[in-house]
Amino acid sequence: MKAAVVKEFGAPLVIEERPDPEPGPGQVRIRLEASGLCHTDIHAAHGDWPVKPVPPFVPGHEGVGIVEKLGEGVTHLSVGERVAVPWLGSACGRCEHCLSGWETLCGSQVNTGYGCDGGYAEKMLARADFAQAVPDGVSALDAAPLTCAGVTTYKALKVAGVGPAQLVAISGVGGLGHLAVQYAKIAGATVAAIDVTDDKLELARELGADIVIDARTQDVAAELKRHGGAHAALALAVNPAAFAAVNSGLRRGGKLVMVALPAHGTLEIPIFDTVLNGTSVIGSIVGTRQDLDEVFRLHAAGRTRVVHETRPLTAVNEAVDEVLRGEVKARIVFDLGTGG
Ligand SMILES: [Zn+2]
Ligand SMILES: [Zn+2]
């Protein structure tokens, strides 16, 4: 099988031929159909973060495919079933976080495409308990971006407690933001989408954004305040200045949910304003298996639209460059054999 491998941080990925991996106890082998490119994969390949993966490794945590072989003891999945393999590759199931519905905070978690090989390959292994069944009617190409971009923004809105009659700011309309706009609309909120390209602002409008703010020419905080200030703001753009802008655009009691991970980002929080205005700053990381199940069910019910562009896996390095240049409208998905 072919896999795109990070041999060295910052170097182009290498497509290499590897033997099919054998599933151990509790694992399944998946023949991948589609695999999304998340910005986190680029950070992994560049070794950008304090906790680094160990090369050589295969990135990718939006892998979707067909179960091809069951490891010992796997009874709830069957060969031929379509599953998705998210960032949360496994968690301990016993700690305070796992037991309280916060498995995404488990200190013993293994992350797909980071702590173990991921989905930039024709085949991969996954822990069967964390491979999420994809419902009928959800294509592999749609399921891939939902597996990280979808569940991450869906969870961030849950964390913010977004409801109807609230103004929600979505900062950054890309792979994550285009889904965030839709989930915020499903929650009944009024949505202000912020970006710096005409394409993405137009996409946000198409997907239901009520207000669009062009951060190149408009003062984001002032625009949000003009509408009363945001009850919640999702910081999805990989740019610390964008975090600060939406934080300043919160209304009293508002919540900033930090999602994007700039490589060396810090945010200065004004103590006086934060105390007097009773605002919150919250970090939100991906979502649980339950969250992903809900995301898939919403899509199966026709309530969300995934915008993606496909590429062959052999174009992985060009695809990374496109993302870094900000040229991709929403999400790149590697087509590994969907037949189109
Ligand atoms: Zn991701
Ligand atoms: Zn745990």
Short mmCIF file of C-alpha atoms in Angstrom, two decimals, residues 34 75 91 112 118 126 132 139 148 169 196 223 281 285 301 319 324 331 338:
data_model
loop_
_atom_site.label_atom_id
_atom_site.label_comp_id
_atom_site.label_asym_id
_atom_site.label_seq_id
_atom_site.Cartn_x
_atom_site.Cartn_y
_atom_site.Cartn_z
CA ALA A 34 -10.97 9.70 1.43
CA THR A 75 -17.29 -7.54 17.56
CA ALA A 91 -8.37 7.32 25.19
CA THR A 112 -4.26 9.76 14.88
CA GLY A 118 -2.89 8.31 10.19
CA ALA A 126 -7.52 2.17 14.01
CA GLN A 132 -16.81 6.01 14.08
CA SER A 139 -20.28 9.99 1.28
CA CYS A 148 -12.21 16.94 12.27
CA ALA A 169 -18.90 35.50 15.49
CA VAL A 196 -10.01 38.34 4.56
CA GLU A 223 -18.53 45.93 13.62
CA VAL A 281 -11.82 32.65 27.29
CA ILE A 285 -10.19 20.70 21.26
CA ALA A 301 -30.38 14.42 7.58
CA ALA A 319 -1.84 20.60 -1.44
CA LEU A 324 -0.32 27.61 3.45
CA ARG A 331 -11.20 21.77 2.59
CA THR A 338 -14.14 6.83 -4.20
#
